Coordinates of C-alpha atoms in Angstrom, one line a residue:
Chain A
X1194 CA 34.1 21.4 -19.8
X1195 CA 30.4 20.9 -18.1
X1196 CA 29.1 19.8 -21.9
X1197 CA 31.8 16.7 -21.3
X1198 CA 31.2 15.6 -18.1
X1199 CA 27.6 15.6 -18.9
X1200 CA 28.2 13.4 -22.1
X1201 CA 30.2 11.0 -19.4
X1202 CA 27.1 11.1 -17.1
X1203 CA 24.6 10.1 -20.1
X1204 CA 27.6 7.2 -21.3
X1205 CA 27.2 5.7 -17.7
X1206 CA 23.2 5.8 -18.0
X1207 CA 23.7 4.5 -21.6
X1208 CA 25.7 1.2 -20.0
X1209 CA 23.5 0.6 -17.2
X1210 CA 20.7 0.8 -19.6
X1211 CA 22.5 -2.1 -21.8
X1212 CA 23.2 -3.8 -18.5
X1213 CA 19.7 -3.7 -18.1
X1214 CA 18.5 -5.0 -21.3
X1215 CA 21.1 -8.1 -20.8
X1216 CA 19.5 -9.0 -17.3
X1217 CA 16.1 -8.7 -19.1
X1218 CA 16.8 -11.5 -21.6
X1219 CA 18.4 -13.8 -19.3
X1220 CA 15.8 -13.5 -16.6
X1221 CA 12.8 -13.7 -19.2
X1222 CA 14.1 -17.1 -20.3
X1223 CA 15.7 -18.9 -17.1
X1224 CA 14.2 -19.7 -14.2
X1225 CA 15.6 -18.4 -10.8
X1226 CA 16.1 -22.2 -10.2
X1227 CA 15.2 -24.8 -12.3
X1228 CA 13.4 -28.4 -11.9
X1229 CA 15.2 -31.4 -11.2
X1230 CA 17.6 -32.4 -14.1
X1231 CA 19.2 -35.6 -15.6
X1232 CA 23.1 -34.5 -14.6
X1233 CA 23.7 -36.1 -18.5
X1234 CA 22.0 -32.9 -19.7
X1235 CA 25.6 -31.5 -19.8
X1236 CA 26.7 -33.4 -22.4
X1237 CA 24.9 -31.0 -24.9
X1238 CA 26.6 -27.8 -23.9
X1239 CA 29.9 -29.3 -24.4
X1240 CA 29.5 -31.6 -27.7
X1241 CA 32.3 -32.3 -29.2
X1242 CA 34.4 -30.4 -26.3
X1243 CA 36.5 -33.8 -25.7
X1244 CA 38.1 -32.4 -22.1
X1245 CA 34.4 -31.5 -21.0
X1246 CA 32.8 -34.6 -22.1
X1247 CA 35.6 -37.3 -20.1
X1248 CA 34.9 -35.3 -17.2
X1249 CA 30.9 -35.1 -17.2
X1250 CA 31.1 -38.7 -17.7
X1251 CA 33.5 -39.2 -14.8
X1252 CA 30.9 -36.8 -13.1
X1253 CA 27.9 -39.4 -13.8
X1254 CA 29.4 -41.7 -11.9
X1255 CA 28.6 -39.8 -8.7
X1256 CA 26.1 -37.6 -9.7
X1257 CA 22.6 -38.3 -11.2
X1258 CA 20.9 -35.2 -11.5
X1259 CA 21.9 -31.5 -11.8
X1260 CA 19.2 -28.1 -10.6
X1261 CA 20.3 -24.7 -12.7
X1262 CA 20.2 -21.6 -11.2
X1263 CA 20.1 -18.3 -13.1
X1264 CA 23.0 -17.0 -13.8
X1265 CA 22.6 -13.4 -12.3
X1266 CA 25.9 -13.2 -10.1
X1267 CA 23.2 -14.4 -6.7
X1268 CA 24.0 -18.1 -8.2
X1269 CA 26.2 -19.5 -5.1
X1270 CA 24.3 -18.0 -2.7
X1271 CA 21.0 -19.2 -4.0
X1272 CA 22.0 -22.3 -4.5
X1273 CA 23.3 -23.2 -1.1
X1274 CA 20.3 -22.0 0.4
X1275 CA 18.2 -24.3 -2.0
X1276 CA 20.2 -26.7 -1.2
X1277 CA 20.5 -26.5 2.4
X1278 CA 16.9 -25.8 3.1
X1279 CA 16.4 -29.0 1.3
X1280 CA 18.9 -31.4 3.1
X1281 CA 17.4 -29.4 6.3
X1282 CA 13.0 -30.5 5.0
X1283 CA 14.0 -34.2 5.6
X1284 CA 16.6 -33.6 8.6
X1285 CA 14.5 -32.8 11.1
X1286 CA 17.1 -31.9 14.2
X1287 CA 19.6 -30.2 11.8
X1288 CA 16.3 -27.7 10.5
X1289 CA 15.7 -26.9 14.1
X1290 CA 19.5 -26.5 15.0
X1291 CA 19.5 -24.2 11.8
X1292 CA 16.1 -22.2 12.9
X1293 CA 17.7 -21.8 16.3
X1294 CA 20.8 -20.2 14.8
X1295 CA 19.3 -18.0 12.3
X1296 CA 16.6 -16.5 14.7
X1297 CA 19.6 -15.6 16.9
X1298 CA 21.5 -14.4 13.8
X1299 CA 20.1 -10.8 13.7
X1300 CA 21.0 -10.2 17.0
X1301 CA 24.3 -10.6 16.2
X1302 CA 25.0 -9.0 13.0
X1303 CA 23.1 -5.7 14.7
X1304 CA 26.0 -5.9 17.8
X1305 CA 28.4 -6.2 14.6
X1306 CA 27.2 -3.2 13.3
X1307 CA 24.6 -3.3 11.3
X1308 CA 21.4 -1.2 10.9
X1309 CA 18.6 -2.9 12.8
X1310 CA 15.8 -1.3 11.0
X1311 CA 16.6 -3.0 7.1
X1312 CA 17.8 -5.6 8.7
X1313 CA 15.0 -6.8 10.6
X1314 CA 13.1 -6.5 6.8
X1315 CA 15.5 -9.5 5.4
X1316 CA 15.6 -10.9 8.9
X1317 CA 11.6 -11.6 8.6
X1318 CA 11.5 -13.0 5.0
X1319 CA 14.2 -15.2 5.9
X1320 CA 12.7 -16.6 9.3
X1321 CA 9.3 -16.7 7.2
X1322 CA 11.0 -19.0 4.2
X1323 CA 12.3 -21.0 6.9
X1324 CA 9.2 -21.5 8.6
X1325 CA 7.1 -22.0 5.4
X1326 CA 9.6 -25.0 4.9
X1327 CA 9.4 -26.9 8.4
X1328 CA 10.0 -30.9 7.8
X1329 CA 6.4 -30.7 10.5
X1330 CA 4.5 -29.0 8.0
X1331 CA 1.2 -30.4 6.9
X1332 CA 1.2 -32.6 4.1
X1333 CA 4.5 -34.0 4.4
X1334 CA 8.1 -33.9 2.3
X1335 CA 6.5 -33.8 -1.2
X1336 CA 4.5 -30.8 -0.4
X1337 CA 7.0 -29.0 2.0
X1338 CA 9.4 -30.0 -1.5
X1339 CA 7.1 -28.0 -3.9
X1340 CA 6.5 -24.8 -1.4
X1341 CA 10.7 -24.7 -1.1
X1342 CA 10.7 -24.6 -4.9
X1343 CA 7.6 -22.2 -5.5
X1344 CA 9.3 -19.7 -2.7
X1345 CA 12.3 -20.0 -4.8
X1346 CA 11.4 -19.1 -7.7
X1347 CA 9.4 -15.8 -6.3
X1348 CA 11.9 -13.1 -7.0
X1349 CA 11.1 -11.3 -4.3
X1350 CA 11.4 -14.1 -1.6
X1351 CA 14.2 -16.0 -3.5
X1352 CA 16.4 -12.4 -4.0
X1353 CA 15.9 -11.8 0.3
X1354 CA 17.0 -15.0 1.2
X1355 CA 20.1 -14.1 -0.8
X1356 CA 20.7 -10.8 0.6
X1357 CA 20.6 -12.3 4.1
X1358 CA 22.8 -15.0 3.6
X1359 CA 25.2 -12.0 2.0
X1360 CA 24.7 -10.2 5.2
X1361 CA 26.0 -13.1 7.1
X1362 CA 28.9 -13.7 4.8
X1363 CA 29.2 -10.0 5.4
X1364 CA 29.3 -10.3 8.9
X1365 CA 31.5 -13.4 9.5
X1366 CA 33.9 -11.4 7.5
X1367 CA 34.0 -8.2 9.8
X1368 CA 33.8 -10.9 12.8
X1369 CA 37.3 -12.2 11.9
X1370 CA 38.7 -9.8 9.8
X1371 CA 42.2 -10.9 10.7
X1372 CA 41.8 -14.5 9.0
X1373 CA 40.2 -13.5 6.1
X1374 CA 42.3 -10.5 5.1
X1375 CA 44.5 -13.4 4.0
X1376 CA 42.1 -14.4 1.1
X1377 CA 41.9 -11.1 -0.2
X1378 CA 44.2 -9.8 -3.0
X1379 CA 45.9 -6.3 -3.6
X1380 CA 45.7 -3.5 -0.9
X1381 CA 41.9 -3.6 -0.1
X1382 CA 40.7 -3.6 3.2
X1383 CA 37.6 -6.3 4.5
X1384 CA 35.7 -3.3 5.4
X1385 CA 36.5 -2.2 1.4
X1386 CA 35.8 -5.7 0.3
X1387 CA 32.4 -6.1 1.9
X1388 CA 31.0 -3.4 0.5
X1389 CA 32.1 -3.9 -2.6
X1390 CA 31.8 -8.2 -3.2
X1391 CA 29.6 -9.3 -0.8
X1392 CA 27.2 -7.5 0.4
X1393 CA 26.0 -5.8 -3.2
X1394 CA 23.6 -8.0 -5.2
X1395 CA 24.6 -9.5 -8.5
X1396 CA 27.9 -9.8 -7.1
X1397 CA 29.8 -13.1 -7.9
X1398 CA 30.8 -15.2 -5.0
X1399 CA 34.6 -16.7 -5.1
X1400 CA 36.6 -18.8 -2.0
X1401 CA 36.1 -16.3 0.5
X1402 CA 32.5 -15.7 0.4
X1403 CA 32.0 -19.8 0.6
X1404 CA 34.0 -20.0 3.4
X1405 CA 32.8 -17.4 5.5
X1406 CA 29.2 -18.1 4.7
X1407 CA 29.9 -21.9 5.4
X1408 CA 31.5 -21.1 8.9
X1409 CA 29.0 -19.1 10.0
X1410 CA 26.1 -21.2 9.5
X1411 CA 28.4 -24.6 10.4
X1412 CA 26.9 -25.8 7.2
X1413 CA 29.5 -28.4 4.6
X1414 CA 29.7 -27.7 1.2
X1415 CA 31.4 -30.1 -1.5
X1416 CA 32.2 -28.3 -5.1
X1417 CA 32.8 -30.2 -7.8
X1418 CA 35.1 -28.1 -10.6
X1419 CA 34.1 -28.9 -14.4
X1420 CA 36.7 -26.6 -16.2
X1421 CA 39.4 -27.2 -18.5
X1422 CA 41.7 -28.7 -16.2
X1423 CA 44.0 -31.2 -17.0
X1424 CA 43.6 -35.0 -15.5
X1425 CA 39.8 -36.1 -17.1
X1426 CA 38.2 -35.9 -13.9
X1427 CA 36.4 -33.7 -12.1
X1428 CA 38.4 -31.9 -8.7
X1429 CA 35.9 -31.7 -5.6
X1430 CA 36.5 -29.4 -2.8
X1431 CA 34.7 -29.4 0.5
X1432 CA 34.2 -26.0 2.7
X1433 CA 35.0 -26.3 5.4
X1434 CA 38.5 -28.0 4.8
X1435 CA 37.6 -31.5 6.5
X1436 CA 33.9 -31.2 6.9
X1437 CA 30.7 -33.5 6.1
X1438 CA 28.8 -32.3 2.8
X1439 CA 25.4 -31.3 2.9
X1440 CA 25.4 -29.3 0.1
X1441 CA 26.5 -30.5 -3.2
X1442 CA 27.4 -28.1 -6.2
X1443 CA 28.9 -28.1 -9.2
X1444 CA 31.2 -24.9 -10.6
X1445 CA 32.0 -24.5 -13.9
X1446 CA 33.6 -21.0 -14.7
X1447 CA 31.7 -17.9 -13.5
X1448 CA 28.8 -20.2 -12.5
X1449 CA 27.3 -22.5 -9.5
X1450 CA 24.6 -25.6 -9.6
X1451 CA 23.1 -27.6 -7.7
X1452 CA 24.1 -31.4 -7.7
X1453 CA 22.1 -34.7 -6.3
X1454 CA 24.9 -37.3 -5.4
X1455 CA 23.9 -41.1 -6.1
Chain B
X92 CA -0.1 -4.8 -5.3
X93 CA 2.1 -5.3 -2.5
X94 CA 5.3 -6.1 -4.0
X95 CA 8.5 -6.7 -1.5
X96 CA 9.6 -3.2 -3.2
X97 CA 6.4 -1.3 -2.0
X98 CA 6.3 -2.9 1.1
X99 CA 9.7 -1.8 1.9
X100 CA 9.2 2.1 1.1
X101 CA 6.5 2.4 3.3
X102 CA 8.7 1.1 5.9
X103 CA 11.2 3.3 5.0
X104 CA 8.8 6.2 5.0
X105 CA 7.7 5.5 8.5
X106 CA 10.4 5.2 9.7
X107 CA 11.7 8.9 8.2
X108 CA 8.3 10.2 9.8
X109 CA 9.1 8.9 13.5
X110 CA 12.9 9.1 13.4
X111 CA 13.6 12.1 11.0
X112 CA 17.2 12.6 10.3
X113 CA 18.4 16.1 11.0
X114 CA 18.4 18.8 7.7
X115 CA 17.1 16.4 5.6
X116 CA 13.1 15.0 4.5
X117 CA 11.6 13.4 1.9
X118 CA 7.6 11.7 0.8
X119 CA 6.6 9.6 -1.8
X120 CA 4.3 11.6 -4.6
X121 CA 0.7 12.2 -4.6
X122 CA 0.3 9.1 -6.9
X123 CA 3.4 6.9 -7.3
X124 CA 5.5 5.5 -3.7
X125 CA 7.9 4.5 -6.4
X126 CA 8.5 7.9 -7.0
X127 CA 10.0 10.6 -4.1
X128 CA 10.7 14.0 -3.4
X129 CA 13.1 15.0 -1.1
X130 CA 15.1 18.2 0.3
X131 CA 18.5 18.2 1.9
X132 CA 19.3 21.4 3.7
X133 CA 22.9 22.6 3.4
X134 CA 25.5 21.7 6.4
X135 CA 26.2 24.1 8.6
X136 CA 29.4 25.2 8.4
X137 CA 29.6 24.8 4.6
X138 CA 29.3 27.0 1.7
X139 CA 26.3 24.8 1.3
X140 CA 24.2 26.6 4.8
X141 CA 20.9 27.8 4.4
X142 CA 20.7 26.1 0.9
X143 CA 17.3 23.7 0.5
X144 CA 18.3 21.6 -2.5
X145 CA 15.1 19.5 -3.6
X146 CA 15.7 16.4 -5.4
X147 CA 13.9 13.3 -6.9
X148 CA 14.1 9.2 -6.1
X149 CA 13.0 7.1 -8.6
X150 CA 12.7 3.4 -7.4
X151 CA 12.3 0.0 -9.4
X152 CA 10.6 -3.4 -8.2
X153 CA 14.3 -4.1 -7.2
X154 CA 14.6 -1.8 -4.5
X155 CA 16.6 -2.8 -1.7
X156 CA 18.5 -5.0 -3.9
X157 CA 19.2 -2.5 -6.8
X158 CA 19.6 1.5 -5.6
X159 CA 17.3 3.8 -6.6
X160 CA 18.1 6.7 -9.0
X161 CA 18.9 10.4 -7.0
X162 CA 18.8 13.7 -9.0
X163 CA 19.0 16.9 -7.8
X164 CA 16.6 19.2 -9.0
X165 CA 17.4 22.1 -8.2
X166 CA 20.9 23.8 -9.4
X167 CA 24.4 22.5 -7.3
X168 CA 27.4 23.5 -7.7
X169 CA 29.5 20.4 -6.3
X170 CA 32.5 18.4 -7.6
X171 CA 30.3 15.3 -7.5
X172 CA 27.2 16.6 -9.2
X173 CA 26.6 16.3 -13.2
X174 CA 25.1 19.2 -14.7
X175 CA 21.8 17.6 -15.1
X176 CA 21.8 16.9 -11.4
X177 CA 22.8 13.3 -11.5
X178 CA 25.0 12.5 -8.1
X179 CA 28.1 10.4 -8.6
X180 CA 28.7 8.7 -5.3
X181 CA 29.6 5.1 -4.8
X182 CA 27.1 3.7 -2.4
X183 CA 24.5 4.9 -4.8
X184 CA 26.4 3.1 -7.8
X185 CA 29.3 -0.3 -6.6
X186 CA 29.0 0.2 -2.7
X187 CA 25.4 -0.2 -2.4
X188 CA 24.2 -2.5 0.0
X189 CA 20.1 -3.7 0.6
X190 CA 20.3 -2.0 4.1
X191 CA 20.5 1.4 3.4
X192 CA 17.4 3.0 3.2
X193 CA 16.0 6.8 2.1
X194 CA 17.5 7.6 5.3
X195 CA 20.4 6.7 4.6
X196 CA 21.1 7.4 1.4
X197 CA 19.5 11.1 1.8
X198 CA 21.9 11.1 4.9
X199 CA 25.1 10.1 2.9
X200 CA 24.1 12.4 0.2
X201 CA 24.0 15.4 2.3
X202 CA 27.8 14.6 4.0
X203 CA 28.7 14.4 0.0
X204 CA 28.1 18.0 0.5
X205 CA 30.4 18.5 3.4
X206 CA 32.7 16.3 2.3
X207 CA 33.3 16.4 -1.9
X208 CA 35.6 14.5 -3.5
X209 CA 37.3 15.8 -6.1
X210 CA 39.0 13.1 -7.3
X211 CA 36.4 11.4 -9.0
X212 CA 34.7 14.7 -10.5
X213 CA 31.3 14.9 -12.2
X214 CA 31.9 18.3 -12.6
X215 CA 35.6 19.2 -13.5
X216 CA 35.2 23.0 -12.8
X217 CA 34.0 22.6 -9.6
X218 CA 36.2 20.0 -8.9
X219 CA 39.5 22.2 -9.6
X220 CA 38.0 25.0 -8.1
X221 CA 37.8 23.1 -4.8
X222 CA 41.3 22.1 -4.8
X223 CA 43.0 25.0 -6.7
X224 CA 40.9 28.4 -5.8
X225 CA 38.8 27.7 -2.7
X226 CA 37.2 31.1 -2.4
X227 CA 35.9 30.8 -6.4
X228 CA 34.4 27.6 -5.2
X229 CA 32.6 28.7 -2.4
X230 CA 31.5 31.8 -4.1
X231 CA 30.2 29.7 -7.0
X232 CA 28.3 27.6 -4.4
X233 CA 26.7 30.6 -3.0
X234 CA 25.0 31.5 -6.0
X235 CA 23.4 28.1 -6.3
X236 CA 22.4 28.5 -2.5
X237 CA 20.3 31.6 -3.4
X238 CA 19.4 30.1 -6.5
X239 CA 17.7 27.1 -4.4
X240 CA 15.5 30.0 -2.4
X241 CA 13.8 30.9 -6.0
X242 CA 13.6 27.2 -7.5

């Protein structure tokens, strides 16, 4: 019996170990997020996909350019913030309404429960990141532009700004438990839920996690869905229900981007 | 080189200096902070008391945002524990979240004591002992306890 469920313990460390491998590859060859794009890049992915094509063309229309982000399952969550943070470098009263609410954000998640002590660890990279990125900064937007990107694409900056903005999600979700229990499907509980989507890293986001994360940092978000839908266009959705995009991004299956409207 | 990762363990090592969780401790090696030793001392209360059970942490440059790896060194007798002292718990596998630290995790480990759970075994025996013969299991634990005075 204890020779089996020592095999079973070396097949686990045998998948995380391929897991591993996987992660490798993709991280050695795509950037956390990318450089600016022509949105018409697309077209090559999808050549000779005749649904995918109509639709990136409809797409072009509004759209000009596209920003990848790695596909490690951090994707929605690091491209809002890049987003965000760079609607927020050129709006100055929105970056200080936004500073204002994330230094009081701590405070609050540690009366919802959570442990001061790691917390204050994100809390500090994040406040740091946002400070690093103030629209006051010497040298102006193109400079304040290239630290945003350079911070981004510094794994160990770019992966704490996502755990934060998970710990807020997190946190919304406990905070209102009672609405969101509606999003959630099967028999799991928020308090389930949280630990296991939202709050581990590499952990896709879906509705739920935009919507919390939008509500608690009052921040709009328009998706634009490229799938296989029928209709040759592309659906948008905006989180909030109602609200005023800041943040522009474009979901195709199992995957967020960042998109530049005309 | 300070690397987010590094940074972090030394914080979580001060902080188990000045705030020291009861019945349990643990120090970065001589040479590696990526590397940890650590003893839990059995619950009381348990079949478990009295036991020191040492046991390794092995960290990566992802650390918070991947767990680190936990072994048990020395022998244990415990539905959740592989025979090569691997620990099947979930907040060390899908339930682990960047704000747990060693003291947490060392914390959590020893209530996994307390508290087994049988129905996701890593070691089947033990795991039908605790639900079908109690006082098998608890003498089977014992001699792991007194193992862990000679290891």
């Amino acid at each position: 019996m204890e020779s089996f469920t020592q095999n079973d313990g070396n097949r686990d460390e045998l998948i995380i170990q391929q897991k591993r491998d996987i992660e490798k590859e993709i991280s050695d060859t795509t950037p956390l997020v990318s450089d600016q794009l022509p949105l018409t890049c697309l077209y090559a992915e999808y050549s000779g996909d005749e649904v995918f094509t109509a639709k990136i063309q409809d797409l072009s229309k509004k759209y000009k350019f596209i920003r990848r982000t790695r596909p490690d399952g951090n994707c929605f969550f690091r491209a809002f913030a890049y987003s965000y943070l760079e609607y927020l470098i050129s709006n100055s009263s929105a970056y200080q309404e936004f500073k204002k609410l994330a230094e009081e954000s701590k405070e609050k998640l540690v009366q919802l429960g959570f442990p001061s002590f790691t917390l204050e660890d994100f809390h500090e990279t994040f406040m740091e990141v946002i400070q690093r990125v103030s629209p006051d900064n010497l040298g102006g937007h193109s400079t304040v532009q290239e630290e945003l990107h350079k911070i981004f694409n510094e794994q160990g900056y770019s992966d704490y700004v996502v755990v934060y903005l998970r710990l807020i999600t997190s946190g919304k979700l406990q905070e209102e438990a009672d609405f969101y229990q509606n999003f959630i499907e099967g028999d799991l509980t928020i308090e389930a839920f949280r630990h296991l989507e939202v709050e581990p890293m590499y952990k896709e986001s879906d509705h739920i996690h935009i919507i919390a994360l939008c509500t608690a940092l009052g921040a709009g978000v328009r998706v634009e869905y490229l799938d296989r839908g029928e209709g040759g266009t592309v659906k948008a959705h905006d989180f909030p229900e109602g609200s005023e995009p800041r943040i522009y991004l474009i979901y195709r299956p199992g995957h967020y981007d960042i998109l530049y409207p005309n | 080189m300070s690397t987010p990762a590094r940074r972090r363990l030394m914080r979580d090592f001060k902080r188990l200096q000045e705030d020291p969780p009861t019945g349990v401790s643990g120090a970065p090696t001589d040479n590696n902070i990526m590397i940890w030793n650590a003893v839990i001392f059995g619950p009381h209360d348990t079949p478990f008391e009295d036991g020191t059970f040492k046991l390794t942490i092995e960290f990566t440059e992802e650390y918070p945002n991947k767990p680190p790896t936990v072994r048990f060194v020395s022998k244990v007798f415990h539905p959740n524990v592989y025979a090569d002292g691997g620990i099947c718990l979930d907040i060390l596998q899908n339930r682990w979240s960047p704000t747990y630290d060693v003291s947490a995790i060392l914390t959590s480990i020893q209530s996994l004591l307390s508290d087994p759970n049988p129905n996701s075994p890593a070691n089947s025996t033990a795991a039908q002992l605790y639900k079908e013969n109690r006082r098998e299991y608890e003498k089977r634990v014992k001699a792991c306890v007194e193992q862990s005075f000679i290891d």
